[in-house]
Amino acid sequence: MTTTVRKAVFPVGGLGTRFLPATKALPKEMLPVVDKPLIQYAVEEAQAAGIEEFIFVTGRNERAIENHFDLSYELENELKQRGKTDRLEELRHWLPKAGQVAYTRQQQALGLGHAVWCARHLVGNEPFAVLLADDLVLAATPCLKQMTGAYRGGTMVAVMDVPREHTSRYGVIAPGKIEGRLIEVKGIVEKPAPAKAPSTQAVIGRYILDPAVFGFLDRHVVGAGGEIQLTDALAAVIGTAPFHGFRFEGERFDCGDKAGFLKANIAYALARDDLRDEVAQFLETRPPGAPKRSRQTAS
Ligand code: G1P
């Protein structure tokens, strides 16, 4: 079987309850970090890794995502007429080409494993990537590109070391042999309590999966949190083909969490020439621990 990864699945059907009311009518993947929606970061990361087909597994409110990855005639015309060619280019260079994007509805929010299973016919029988857009990785080489560069078949999950008290937020691997950035995966468990976690190597939202995983997802086994977990299907494929954790280079931000989302905004702003100085200066005027008065309460 080929080891070229051409397709990527983006589960975007979550309710985003942690960001209400911002996510009342907007998918959480459309929340911007600085000036770009989370989902665009994920799609651009996939493009950088050579992905040619983008499969969105949506829930309600997916219109905003569909529109975002479509041409916008009025806006483009307006920009053209005003001679704003640089802005026009910013709107276009990352747009997938006609026919490269597919949408399928996850009719019920039954879990990440179920969301990925919903894409089975669109994926077919070849290895594919899964990107969770609320995990954002700031890196010199985009995280998925690092992974596809090292991929030799089977299953690969991006992993990072986390504090033991955080294991219950993640899928956690039982590590075997380590070779450079690759860690052999001997076991994987969803959201283990710190005392039960097989290690502190946690999975973040970047996966390269063998289509054999669909055979296990077909069984709709309900796992942690009453959901059909991708992690449980991954545990089931161990031993059938190579399975590695990939210790990526870069800084990962959990944008599904308010503090993580704010940190991402600051880090991405500080990484930009047009914003760095002003944002850094602002942060300097607010040393940690200093009493702050919000505008609302100031009189
Ligand atoms: C999901 C996966 C979990 C993984 C995490 C990474 O959990 O189920 O294994 O570690 O993404 O962000 P969620 O964050 O959706 O609860």
Coordinates of C-alpha atoms and ligand atoms in Angstrom, one line a residue:
M1 CA 0.0 0.0 0.0
T2 CA 1.1 3.5 -0.7
T3 CA 2.6 5.6 2.1
T4 CA 1.7 8.9 0.4
V5 CA -0.8 10.8 2.4
R6 CA -3.2 12.7 0.0
K7 CA -6.3 13.1 2.1
A8 CA -7.0 14.8 5.4
V9 CA -10.1 14.7 7.6
F10 CA -11.1 17.7 9.7
P11 CA -13.7 16.9 12.3
V12 CA -15.4 20.2 12.9
G13 CA -18.8 19.2 14.3
G14 CA -18.2 19.9 18.0
L15 CA -20.6 22.1 19.9
G16 CA -17.8 24.4 21.2
T17 CA -19.6 24.9 24.5
R18 CA -16.5 26.2 26.2
F19 CA -16.6 29.3 24.0
L20 CA -20.2 30.2 24.3
P21 CA -21.6 32.7 23.5
A22 CA -19.0 33.2 20.8
T23 CA -19.8 29.8 19.3
K24 CA -23.6 30.1 19.4
A25 CA -23.9 30.6 15.7
L26 CA -20.3 29.9 14.7
P27 CA -18.2 26.7 14.7
K28 CA -15.4 27.0 17.2
E29 CA -13.0 26.3 14.3
M30 CA -13.9 29.7 12.9
L31 CA -12.6 31.5 15.9
P32 CA -9.6 33.6 14.8
V33 CA -6.1 33.5 16.2
V34 CA -4.9 37.0 15.3
D35 CA -6.7 37.3 12.0
K36 CA -7.1 33.8 10.7
P37 CA -9.7 31.2 11.7
L38 CA -8.3 28.1 13.4
I39 CA -9.6 25.9 10.5
Q40 CA -7.5 27.9 8.0
Y41 CA -4.4 27.2 10.0
A42 CA -5.2 23.5 9.9
V43 CA -5.9 23.5 6.1
E44 CA -2.8 25.4 5.3
E45 CA -0.8 23.0 7.5
A46 CA -2.3 20.1 5.5
Q47 CA -1.5 21.9 2.2
A48 CA 2.1 22.3 3.3
A49 CA 2.2 18.6 3.9
G50 CA 1.1 17.9 0.3
I51 CA -2.6 17.1 1.1
E52 CA -4.8 17.3 -2.0
E53 CA -8.2 16.4 -0.6
F54 CA -9.8 18.1 2.3
I55 CA -12.7 16.3 4.0
F56 CA -14.7 18.2 6.6
V57 CA -16.9 16.3 9.0
T58 CA -19.4 18.9 10.1
G59 CA -22.2 19.4 12.6
R60 CA -24.6 22.3 12.7
N61 CA -23.5 25.8 11.7
E62 CA -21.0 24.6 9.1
R63 CA -22.1 27.2 6.6
A64 CA -19.4 29.6 7.8
I65 CA -16.7 27.0 7.1
E66 CA -18.1 26.2 3.6
N67 CA -18.2 29.9 2.8
H68 CA -14.7 30.4 4.1
F69 CA -13.3 27.9 1.7
D70 CA -15.3 29.3 -1.3
L71 CA -14.7 32.2 -3.6
S72 CA -16.3 35.4 -2.4
Y73 CA -17.3 37.3 -5.5
E74 CA -18.6 40.5 -3.9
L75 CA -15.6 40.9 -1.6
E76 CA -13.2 40.1 -4.4
N77 CA -14.8 42.5 -6.8
E78 CA -14.8 45.2 -4.2
L79 CA -11.1 44.7 -3.4
K80 CA -10.3 44.6 -7.2
Q81 CA -12.1 47.9 -7.7
R82 CA -10.2 49.5 -4.9
G83 CA -6.9 48.2 -6.2
K84 CA -6.2 46.2 -3.1
T85 CA -4.3 43.4 -4.9
D86 CA -2.3 42.3 -1.9
R87 CA -5.5 41.8 0.1
L88 CA -7.0 39.9 -2.8
E89 CA -3.9 37.6 -2.9
E90 CA -4.3 37.0 0.9
L91 CA -7.8 35.8 0.2
R92 CA -6.9 33.4 -2.6
H93 CA -3.5 31.7 -2.2
W94 CA -4.7 29.1 0.3
L95 CA -8.1 28.4 -1.2
P96 CA -8.4 24.7 -2.1
K97 CA -9.2 24.2 -5.8
A98 CA -12.6 23.3 -7.1
G99 CA -13.3 19.6 -6.3
Q100 CA -10.7 19.4 -3.6
V101 CA -13.1 19.9 -0.7
A102 CA -15.8 17.5 0.5
Y103 CA -18.3 17.9 3.4
T104 CA -20.1 15.2 5.2
R105 CA -22.4 15.6 8.2
Q106 CA -21.9 13.9 11.5
Q107 CA -25.6 13.7 12.3
Q108 CA -25.1 13.1 16.0
A109 CA -22.1 14.2 18.2
L110 CA -21.1 10.6 19.2
G111 CA -17.4 11.2 19.6
L112 CA -14.2 11.8 17.6
G113 CA -14.0 8.1 16.5
H114 CA -17.5 8.4 15.1
A115 CA -16.7 11.7 13.3
V116 CA -13.7 10.0 11.6
W117 CA -15.8 7.0 10.7
C118 CA -18.3 9.3 9.0
A119 CA -15.5 10.1 6.4
R120 CA -14.8 6.4 5.6
H121 CA -16.3 6.5 2.1
L122 CA -14.6 9.7 1.2
V123 CA -11.2 8.4 2.4
G124 CA -11.4 5.0 0.8
N125 CA -8.5 2.5 1.1
E126 CA -5.5 4.7 1.6
P127 CA -3.6 6.3 4.5
F128 CA -5.0 9.6 5.6
A129 CA -4.4 12.5 8.0
V130 CA -6.7 13.7 10.7
L131 CA -6.2 17.3 12.0
L132 CA -8.0 18.7 15.0
A133 CA -8.1 22.4 14.3
D134 CA -8.3 23.5 18.0
D135 CA -4.7 22.1 18.4
L136 CA -2.5 24.7 16.9
V137 CA 1.2 24.1 16.5
L138 CA 3.6 27.0 16.0
A139 CA 6.7 25.4 14.3
A140 CA 9.3 26.2 11.7
T141 CA 8.2 23.2 9.7
P142 CA 4.5 22.6 10.0
C143 CA 3.7 19.7 12.3
L144 CA 1.9 17.5 9.7
K145 CA 4.7 18.0 7.2
Q146 CA 7.2 16.8 9.9
M147 CA 5.0 13.7 10.3
T148 CA 4.5 12.9 6.6
G149 CA 8.3 13.3 6.1
A150 CA 8.8 10.5 8.7
Y151 CA 5.8 8.3 7.8
R152 CA 6.6 4.8 6.5
G153 CA 3.1 3.3 6.7
G154 CA 0.8 2.1 9.6
T155 CA -0.3 4.6 12.2
M156 CA 1.4 7.8 13.5
V157 CA 0.2 10.1 16.2
A158 CA 1.8 13.4 17.2
V159 CA 2.9 13.2 20.9
M160 CA 4.2 15.6 23.5
D161 CA 5.3 15.3 27.1
V162 CA 2.7 16.7 29.5
P163 CA 2.6 17.2 33.3
R164 CA 1.3 13.9 34.9
E165 CA -1.6 15.8 36.4
H166 CA -2.9 16.6 32.9
T167 CA -3.0 13.0 31.5
S168 CA -6.8 12.9 31.9
R169 CA -7.2 15.5 29.1
Y170 CA -5.5 13.4 26.4
G171 CA -5.0 10.0 24.7
V172 CA -1.8 8.7 26.3
I173 CA 0.6 6.1 24.8
A174 CA 2.5 3.3 26.4
P175 CA 5.9 3.8 24.9
G176 CA 8.3 1.2 23.5
K177 CA 11.5 1.7 21.6
I178 CA 12.6 5.2 20.9
E179 CA 14.4 6.1 17.6
G180 CA 15.0 9.8 17.1
R181 CA 11.6 11.5 17.0
L182 CA 9.7 8.2 16.7
I183 CA 8.4 6.3 19.7
E184 CA 7.0 2.8 19.2
V185 CA 3.4 2.7 20.6
K186 CA 2.7 -0.5 22.6
G187 CA -0.6 0.7 24.1
I188 CA -2.8 3.8 24.0
V189 CA -5.6 4.8 26.4
E190 CA -8.0 7.7 26.3
K191 CA -7.9 10.2 29.2
P192 CA -6.4 8.1 31.9
A193 CA -6.3 9.3 35.5
P194 CA -2.7 10.5 36.4
A195 CA -2.1 7.4 38.6
K196 CA -3.2 5.0 35.8
A197 CA -1.5 6.7 32.8
P198 CA 1.0 4.5 31.1
S199 CA 3.3 7.5 30.5
T200 CA 3.2 11.3 30.2
Q201 CA 3.4 11.1 26.3
A202 CA 0.1 12.6 25.2
V203 CA -1.5 12.6 21.8
I204 CA -2.3 15.9 20.2
G205 CA -4.6 16.4 17.3
R206 CA -2.4 15.3 14.4
Y207 CA -2.8 11.7 13.2
I208 CA -1.8 9.7 10.1
L209 CA -4.1 6.6 10.0
D210 CA -4.2 3.4 8.2
P211 CA -7.6 2.8 6.6
A212 CA -7.7 -0.5 8.6
V213 CA -8.9 1.7 11.5
F214 CA -12.3 1.9 9.9
G215 CA -12.7 -1.8 10.5
F216 CA -12.6 -1.1 14.2
L217 CA -14.6 2.1 14.1
D218 CA -17.4 0.1 12.4
R219 CA -18.0 -1.6 15.7
H220 CA -19.1 1.7 17.3
V221 CA -17.6 0.7 20.7
V222 CA -18.5 3.3 23.3
G223 CA -15.5 4.3 25.5
A224 CA -14.4 7.1 27.8
G225 CA -17.0 9.8 28.5
G226 CA -19.7 7.7 26.8
E227 CA -18.2 8.5 23.4
I228 CA -17.0 6.5 20.4
Q229 CA -13.3 7.2 20.9
L230 CA -10.7 7.3 18.1
T231 CA -8.2 6.2 20.7
D232 CA -10.0 2.9 21.3
A233 CA -9.9 2.1 17.6
L234 CA -6.2 2.9 17.6
A235 CA -5.6 0.6 20.5
A236 CA -7.2 -2.1 18.5
V237 CA -4.9 -1.8 15.5
I238 CA -1.7 -2.1 17.6
G239 CA 0.3 -5.1 16.4
T240 CA -1.3 -5.2 12.9
A241 CA 1.1 -2.6 11.4
P242 CA 3.8 -0.2 12.6
F243 CA 2.5 2.3 15.1
H244 CA 4.5 5.3 16.2
G245 CA 4.3 8.4 18.3
F246 CA 6.0 11.3 16.7
R247 CA 7.7 13.9 18.9
F248 CA 7.1 17.0 16.8
E249 CA 9.2 20.1 16.9
G250 CA 7.2 23.2 17.9
E251 CA 4.9 24.7 20.4
R252 CA 1.4 23.4 20.7
F253 CA -1.5 25.5 21.9
D254 CA -4.8 24.1 23.1
C255 CA -7.2 26.5 21.5
G256 CA -10.2 24.5 22.8
D257 CA -9.4 26.0 26.1
K258 CA -9.8 29.8 26.8
A259 CA -6.4 30.3 28.4
G260 CA -4.7 28.2 25.6
F261 CA -6.6 30.2 23.0
L262 CA -5.5 33.5 24.4
K263 CA -1.9 32.3 24.7
A264 CA -2.0 31.3 21.0
N265 CA -3.2 34.8 20.1
I266 CA -0.3 36.3 22.0
A267 CA 2.3 33.9 20.6
Y268 CA 1.1 34.2 17.0
A269 CA 1.0 38.0 17.3
L270 CA 4.6 38.1 18.8
A271 CA 5.7 35.9 15.8
R272 CA 4.5 38.6 13.4
D273 CA 6.6 41.6 12.2
D274 CA 3.6 43.9 12.0
L275 CA 2.4 43.2 15.6
R276 CA 5.4 42.1 17.6
D277 CA 6.6 45.5 19.0
E278 CA 3.2 46.9 19.9
V279 CA 2.0 43.6 21.6
A280 CA 5.3 43.1 23.4
Q281 CA 5.2 46.7 24.7
F282 CA 1.6 46.2 25.9
L283 CA 2.6 43.0 27.8
E284 CA 5.5 44.8 29.4
T285 CA 3.1 47.3 30.9
R286 CA 1.2 44.4 32.6
P287 CA 3.7 42.5 34.6
P288 CA 2.2 39.3 36.1
G289 CA 0.7 39.9 39.6
A290 CA 0.3 43.6 39.1
P291 CA -3.2 44.8 40.0
K292 CA -5.3 45.5 37.0
R293 CA -8.3 47.6 36.6
S294 CA -10.6 46.8 33.8
R295 CA -12.2 49.6 31.8
Q296 CA -15.6 48.4 32.9
T297 CA -14.9 48.8 36.6
A298 CA -12.7 51.9 36.3
S299 CA -14.7 55.1 37.1
Ligands
G1P1 C1 -9.2 14.4 21.6 C2 -8.7 13.0 21.6 C3 -7.5 12.8 22.6 C4 -6.4 13.7 22.2 C5 -6.9 15.2 22.1 C6 -5.9 16.1 21.6 O1 -9.7 14.8 22.8 O2 -9.8 12.2 22.0 O3 -7.1 11.5 22.5 O4 -5.3 13.6 23.1 O5 -8.1 15.3 21.3 O6 -6.3 17.4 21.6 P1 -10.6 16.1 23.0 O7 -9.7 17.2 23.2 O8 -11.5 16.2 21.9 O9 -11.4 15.8 24.3

